[in-house]
mmCIF file of C-alpha atoms in Angstrom:
data_model
loop_
_atom_site.group_PDB
_atom_site.id
_atom_site.type_symbol
_atom_site.label_atom_id
_atom_site.label_comp_id
_atom_site.label_asym_id
_atom_site.label_seq_id
_atom_site.Cartn_x
_atom_site.Cartn_y
_atom_site.Cartn_z
ATOM 1 C CA ALA A 1 -125.695 59.407 -89.467
ATOM 2 C CA GLN A 2 -122.995 57.974 -91.366
ATOM 3 C CA LYS A 3 -121.477 60.378 -94.059
ATOM 4 C CA ILE A 4 -119.565 57.899 -95.637
ATOM 5 C CA THR A 5 -120.728 54.032 -96.083
ATOM 6 C CA GLN A 6 -118.742 51.285 -97.543
ATOM 7 C CA THR A 7 -121.406 48.248 -97.557
ATOM 8 C CA GLN A 8 -118.601 45.492 -98.556
ATOM 9 C CA PRO A 9 -116.827 44.898 -95.519
ATOM 10 C CA GLY A 10 -114.670 42.223 -97.853
ATOM 11 C CA MET A 11 -114.692 41.215 -101.352
ATOM 12 C CA PHE A 12 -112.324 38.416 -103.630
ATOM 13 C CA VAL A 13 -111.379 39.442 -107.132
ATOM 14 C CA GLN A 14 -109.461 37.060 -109.483
ATOM 15 C CA GLU A 15 -106.208 38.397 -110.720
ATOM 16 C CA LYS A 16 -106.229 40.587 -113.754
ATOM 17 C CA GLU A 17 -109.984 41.438 -113.703
ATOM 18 C CA ALA A 18 -111.521 44.546 -112.824
ATOM 19 C CA VAL A 19 -113.065 45.429 -109.515
ATOM 20 C CA THR A 20 -115.606 47.895 -108.107
ATOM 21 C CA LEU A 21 -115.490 48.996 -104.582
ATOM 22 C CA ASP A 22 -118.676 51.112 -103.335
ATOM 23 C CA CYS A 23 -118.931 53.900 -101.566
ATOM 24 C CA THR A 24 -121.855 56.379 -100.716
ATOM 25 C CA TYR A 25 -122.022 59.595 -99.154
ATOM 26 C CA ASP A 26 -123.969 61.889 -97.524
ATOM 27 C CA THR A 27 -123.889 65.895 -97.726
ATOM 28 C CA SER A 28 -126.076 68.800 -98.289
ATOM 29 C CA ASP A 29 -123.270 71.172 -99.363
ATOM 30 C CA PRO A 30 -122.415 71.489 -102.860
ATOM 31 C CA SER A 31 -118.872 71.792 -102.553
ATOM 32 C CA TYR A 32 -116.913 68.812 -101.315
ATOM 33 C CA GLY A 33 -114.149 66.275 -102.133
ATOM 34 C CA LEU A 34 -113.793 62.448 -102.196
ATOM 35 C CA PHE A 35 -110.986 60.665 -101.624
ATOM 36 C CA TRP A 36 -109.897 56.741 -101.770
ATOM 37 C CA TYR A 37 -106.654 55.607 -99.721
ATOM 38 C CA LYS A 38 -105.238 52.281 -99.669
ATOM 39 C CA GLN A 39 -103.592 50.801 -96.564
ATOM 40 C CA PRO A 40 -101.692 47.379 -97.161
ATOM 41 C CA SER A 41 -101.160 44.893 -94.485
ATOM 42 C CA SER A 42 -97.785 46.916 -93.476
ATOM 43 C CA GLY A 43 -100.483 49.328 -92.349
ATOM 44 C CA GLU A 44 -99.633 52.738 -93.782
ATOM 45 C CA MET A 45 -101.912 54.711 -95.687
ATOM 46 C CA ILE A 46 -101.715 55.578 -99.295
ATOM 47 C CA PHE A 47 -103.533 58.416 -101.282
ATOM 48 C CA LEU A 48 -104.995 56.939 -104.459
ATOM 49 C CA ILE A 49 -107.291 59.156 -105.911
ATOM 50 C CA TYR A 50 -109.437 62.481 -105.409
ATOM 51 C CA GLN A 51 -112.823 63.756 -107.024
ATOM 52 C CA GLY A 52 -113.822 67.090 -106.123
ATOM 53 C CA SER A 53 -118.037 68.030 -106.528
ATOM 54 C CA TYR A 54 -117.445 70.207 -109.052
ATOM 55 C CA ASP A 55 -115.218 67.943 -111.466
ATOM 56 C CA GLN A 56 -116.905 67.363 -114.860
ATOM 57 C CA GLN A 57 -114.945 63.946 -115.261
ATOM 58 C CA ASN A 58 -114.343 61.214 -113.567
ATOM 59 C CA ALA A 59 -110.990 61.105 -111.764
ATOM 60 C CA THR A 60 -108.700 58.675 -112.962
ATOM 61 C CA GLU A 61 -104.803 57.881 -112.186
ATOM 62 C CA GLY A 62 -103.172 54.761 -113.878
ATOM 63 C CA ARG A 63 -105.190 51.827 -112.882
ATOM 64 C CA TYR A 64 -107.640 53.541 -110.519
ATOM 65 C CA SER A 65 -110.699 55.560 -111.774
ATOM 66 C CA LEU A 66 -113.779 57.107 -109.535
ATOM 67 C CA ASN A 67 -116.924 56.281 -110.755
ATOM 68 C CA PHE A 68 -118.665 59.524 -109.598
ATOM 69 C CA GLN A 69 -122.297 59.780 -109.817
ATOM 70 C CA LYS A 70 -123.077 63.003 -107.981
ATOM 71 C CA ALA A 71 -126.984 62.332 -108.142
ATOM 72 C CA ARG A 72 -126.581 59.143 -106.501
ATOM 73 C CA LYS A 73 -124.063 60.358 -104.019
ATOM 74 C CA SER A 74 -121.706 57.589 -104.761
ATOM 75 C CA ALA A 75 -117.978 57.457 -105.671
ATOM 76 C CA ASN A 76 -117.142 54.017 -106.312
ATOM 77 C CA LEU A 77 -113.328 53.212 -106.795
ATOM 78 C CA VAL A 78 -112.816 50.934 -109.915
ATOM 79 C CA ILE A 79 -109.371 48.877 -110.062
ATOM 80 C CA SER A 80 -108.573 47.796 -113.402
ATOM 81 C CA ALA A 81 -106.709 44.509 -114.121
ATOM 82 C CA SER A 82 -106.234 43.523 -110.577
ATOM 83 C CA GLN A 83 -102.951 42.777 -109.250
ATOM 84 C CA LEU A 84 -101.719 40.460 -105.919
ATOM 85 C CA GLY A 85 -100.060 43.686 -104.652
ATOM 86 C CA ASP A 86 -103.965 45.278 -104.948
ATOM 87 C CA SER A 87 -104.688 43.022 -101.907
ATOM 88 C CA ALA A 88 -105.426 45.629 -98.849
ATOM 89 C CA MET A 89 -107.709 47.406 -97.146
ATOM 90 C CA TYR A 90 -109.628 50.647 -99.031
ATOM 91 C CA PHE A 91 -110.838 53.535 -97.425
ATOM 92 C CA CYS A 92 -113.333 56.220 -98.901
ATOM 93 C CA ALA A 93 -113.283 59.557 -97.364
ATOM 94 C CA MET A 94 -115.116 62.877 -97.937
ATOM 95 C CA ARG A 95 -114.232 66.647 -97.147
ATOM 96 C CA GLU A 96 -116.880 69.114 -96.530
ATOM 97 C CA PRO A 97 -116.354 72.824 -97.254
ATOM 98 C CA ASN A 98 -116.957 73.828 -93.768
ATOM 99 C CA ASN A 99 -113.854 72.078 -92.784
ATOM 100 C CA ALA A 100 -111.215 74.673 -94.072
ATOM 101 C CA GLY A 101 -108.263 72.308 -92.655
ATOM 102 C CA ASN A 102 -109.286 69.489 -95.102
ATOM 103 C CA MET A 103 -110.168 67.069 -92.040
ATOM 104 C CA LEU A 104 -111.833 64.018 -93.680
ATOM 105 C CA THR A 105 -114.164 61.706 -92.546
ATOM 106 C CA PHE A 106 -113.796 58.220 -93.503
ATOM 107 C CA GLY A 107 -115.885 54.955 -94.302
ATOM 108 C CA GLY A 108 -115.657 51.441 -92.490
ATOM 109 C CA GLY A 109 -113.393 50.339 -95.312
ATOM 110 C CA THR A 110 -113.681 47.543 -97.660
ATOM 111 C CA ARG A 111 -110.952 44.506 -97.569
ATOM 112 C CA LEU A 112 -110.107 43.416 -101.110
ATOM 113 C CA MET A 113 -108.199 40.196 -101.718
ATOM 114 C CA VAL A 114 -107.033 39.674 -105.044
ATOM 115 C CA LYS A 115 -106.895 35.756 -106.046
ATOM 116 C CA PRO A 116 -103.904 34.204 -108.101
ATOM 117 C CA ASP B 1 -87.900 64.248 -98.682
ATOM 118 C CA ALA B 2 -90.602 65.632 -96.663
ATOM 119 C CA GLU B 3 -92.407 63.299 -94.405
ATOM 120 C CA ILE B 4 -94.288 62.856 -91.217
ATOM 121 C CA THR B 5 -93.303 60.482 -88.590
ATOM 122 C CA GLN B 6 -94.561 58.970 -85.323
ATOM 123 C CA SER B 7 -93.314 57.511 -82.221
ATOM 124 C CA PRO B 8 -93.195 55.102 -80.647
ATOM 125 C CA ARG B 9 -94.220 52.865 -83.371
ATOM 126 C CA HIS B 10 -95.347 49.947 -80.634
ATOM 127 C CA LYS B 11 -96.106 50.982 -76.810
ATOM 128 C CA ILE B 12 -97.624 48.670 -74.130
ATOM 129 C CA THR B 13 -99.116 50.623 -71.073
ATOM 130 C CA GLU B 14 -100.846 50.013 -68.272
ATOM 131 C CA THR B 15 -104.577 51.197 -67.502
ATOM 132 C CA GLY B 16 -104.253 54.874 -65.535
ATOM 133 C CA ARG B 17 -100.775 55.815 -66.977
ATOM 134 C CA GLN B 18 -100.363 58.969 -68.964
ATOM 135 C CA VAL B 19 -99.179 58.420 -72.361
ATOM 136 C CA THR B 20 -97.818 60.652 -75.237
ATOM 137 C CA LEU B 21 -97.908 59.758 -78.857
ATOM 138 C CA ALA B 22 -95.413 62.030 -81.064
ATOM 139 C CA CYS B 23 -96.259 63.435 -84.396
ATOM 140 C CA HIS B 24 -93.534 65.266 -86.074
ATOM 141 C CA GLN B 25 -93.882 66.571 -89.847
ATOM 142 C CA THR B 26 -91.682 68.266 -92.049
ATOM 143 C CA TRP B 27 -93.895 69.322 -94.982
ATOM 144 C CA ASN B 28 -94.756 72.724 -93.318
ATOM 145 C CA HIS B 29 -98.300 71.866 -93.143
ATOM 146 C CA ASN B 30 -100.498 74.290 -91.035
ATOM 147 C CA ASN B 31 -103.088 71.370 -90.589
ATOM 148 C CA MET B 32 -102.474 68.615 -88.270
ATOM 149 C CA PHE B 33 -104.683 65.664 -87.406
ATOM 150 C CA TRP B 34 -104.870 62.593 -84.921
ATOM 151 C CA TYR B 35 -107.170 59.719 -85.814
ATOM 152 C CA ARG B 36 -107.557 56.293 -84.260
ATOM 153 C CA GLN B 37 -108.577 53.245 -86.275
ATOM 154 C CA ASP B 38 -110.414 50.084 -84.845
ATOM 155 C CA LEU B 39 -111.596 47.176 -86.490
ATOM 156 C CA GLY B 40 -115.278 48.214 -88.063
ATOM 157 C CA HIS B 41 -115.043 51.598 -87.436
ATOM 158 C CA GLY B 42 -112.474 53.179 -90.454
ATOM 159 C CA LEU B 43 -110.648 56.032 -88.779
ATOM 160 C CA ARG B 44 -112.106 58.143 -86.519
ATOM 161 C CA LEU B 45 -111.013 61.839 -85.754
ATOM 162 C CA ILE B 46 -109.697 62.699 -82.515
ATOM 163 C CA HIS B 47 -108.339 66.196 -82.396
ATOM 164 C CA TYR B 48 -106.961 68.603 -85.137
ATOM 165 C CA SER B 49 -104.986 71.852 -85.590
ATOM 166 C CA TYR B 50 -104.881 74.540 -88.114
ATOM 167 C CA GLY B 51 -102.052 76.484 -86.775
ATOM 168 C CA VAL B 52 -99.890 77.013 -83.967
ATOM 169 C CA HIS B 53 -101.873 77.359 -80.628
ATOM 170 C CA ASP B 54 -105.104 76.150 -82.245
ATOM 171 C CA THR B 55 -106.538 72.833 -81.438
ATOM 172 C CA ASN B 56 -109.996 71.359 -81.792
ATOM 173 C CA LYS B 57 -111.963 68.618 -80.510
ATOM 174 C CA GLY B 58 -112.947 65.730 -83.007
ATOM 175 C CA GLU B 59 -115.609 63.211 -83.127
ATOM 176 C CA VAL B 60 -113.840 60.663 -80.107
ATOM 177 C CA SER B 61 -112.110 63.036 -78.149
ATOM 178 C CA ASP B 62 -112.765 62.112 -74.792
ATOM 179 C CA GLY B 63 -110.053 61.100 -72.830
ATOM 180 C CA TYR B 64 -107.507 62.795 -75.112
ATOM 181 C CA SER B 65 -105.707 66.438 -75.038
ATOM 182 C CA VAL B 66 -103.499 67.793 -77.945
ATOM 183 C CA SER B 67 -101.013 71.071 -77.814
ATOM 184 C CA ARG B 68 -99.541 72.883 -80.783
ATOM 185 C CA SER B 69 -96.379 74.684 -80.108
ATOM 186 C CA ASN B 70 -94.862 74.902 -83.272
ATOM 187 C CA THR B 71 -95.853 73.949 -86.859
ATOM 188 C CA GLU B 72 -93.647 70.817 -87.082
ATOM 189 C CA ASP B 73 -95.585 68.671 -84.000
ATOM 190 C CA LEU B 74 -98.805 67.593 -82.830
ATOM 191 C CA PRO B 75 -98.312 65.229 -79.482
ATOM 192 C CA LEU B 76 -101.679 63.320 -78.281
ATOM 193 C CA THR B 77 -101.632 62.764 -74.838
ATOM 194 C CA LEU B 78 -103.684 60.042 -73.061
ATOM 195 C CA GLU B 79 -104.208 61.750 -69.753
ATOM 196 C CA SER B 80 -105.099 58.247 -68.142
ATOM 197 C CA ALA B 81 -104.999 55.318 -70.394
ATOM 198 C CA ALA B 82 -108.094 53.032 -70.676
ATOM 199 C CA SER B 83 -108.330 49.393 -72.236
ATOM 200 C CA SER B 84 -110.470 51.126 -74.676
ATOM 201 C CA GLN B 85 -108.426 53.416 -76.061
ATOM 202 C CA THR B 86 -106.042 50.262 -77.314
ATOM 203 C CA SER B 87 -106.127 50.959 -80.927
ATOM 204 C CA VAL B 88 -103.873 52.084 -83.864
ATOM 205 C CA TYR B 89 -103.069 55.870 -83.938
ATOM 206 C CA PHE B 90 -102.286 57.953 -87.044
ATOM 207 C CA CYS B 91 -101.030 61.397 -87.373
ATOM 208 C CA ALA B 92 -101.910 63.048 -90.580
ATOM 209 C CA SER B 93 -101.103 66.669 -92.237
ATOM 210 C CA SER B 94 -102.486 68.632 -95.025
ATOM 211 C CA ALA B 95 -101.922 71.891 -96.559
ATOM 212 C CA GLY B 96 -104.620 74.680 -97.144
ATOM 213 C CA ALA B 97 -107.788 74.169 -98.438
ATOM 214 C CA GLU B 98 -106.997 75.805 -101.805
ATOM 215 C CA GLU B 99 -105.494 72.419 -102.732
ATOM 216 C CA THR B 100 -107.034 68.780 -103.016
ATOM 217 C CA GLY B 101 -106.496 68.663 -99.508
ATOM 218 C CA GLU B 102 -104.752 65.010 -99.626
ATOM 219 C CA LEU B 103 -103.998 63.708 -96.077
ATOM 220 C CA PHE B 104 -100.289 62.430 -95.527
ATOM 221 C CA PHE B 105 -100.302 60.101 -92.905
ATOM 222 C CA GLY B 106 -97.436 58.705 -90.549
ATOM 223 C CA GLU B 107 -96.843 55.057 -90.216
ATOM 224 C CA GLY B 108 -98.913 54.761 -87.182
ATOM 225 C CA SER B 109 -98.547 53.960 -83.625
ATOM 226 C CA ARG B 110 -100.151 50.988 -82.075
ATOM 227 C CA LEU B 111 -101.073 51.398 -78.520
ATOM 228 C CA THR B 112 -102.250 48.700 -75.885
ATOM 229 C CA VAL B 113 -103.540 49.326 -72.669
ATOM 230 C CA LEU B 114 -103.547 46.572 -70.552
#
């Protein structure tokens, strides 16, 4: 069974609008970490944001925020005020506590396209 | 600045040949990983290492091997390349579990097996 599911293969958003990228996860452990990475067309993987399962507040990093709904096992990425440079692939990933070495399991990704 | 580098960035080889992709990090991280990226599959873990002389199989390890003789390097070897191994390969490293566990990625190596 997939541990990380990203149901939106591709999305469009108008420049300057906000967009939400969906991510659901599956784990039975109470302690885990959730990550979002951005992959622009140049190919590199860029870390965006992290949420620990015990964190009381949703993580935020500049224009990025993570809408963490623990009971629903969802960790959606919200990008506010979209910019043309936000056009990229976005990957959600999870670290489970039995992975002491911080191995991450990735979702299939969502391609975001920002329209001018 | 610390970094993680992969070489070669692009390689074309033939079926049956042995190929080695190099990965070198200067973060002094104990943990290193190899992932492959294919359309529709995201990134899938091939092998990983938690320290010198430690190696472990990931989700898609068949046909691949790694060795860890020092902290800085984790080369990935395809013993007999197959067309199904045409992919983009990413090396990554991370600090210990006491930190958030962010992975630092190399630039990727695009391998084509003809």
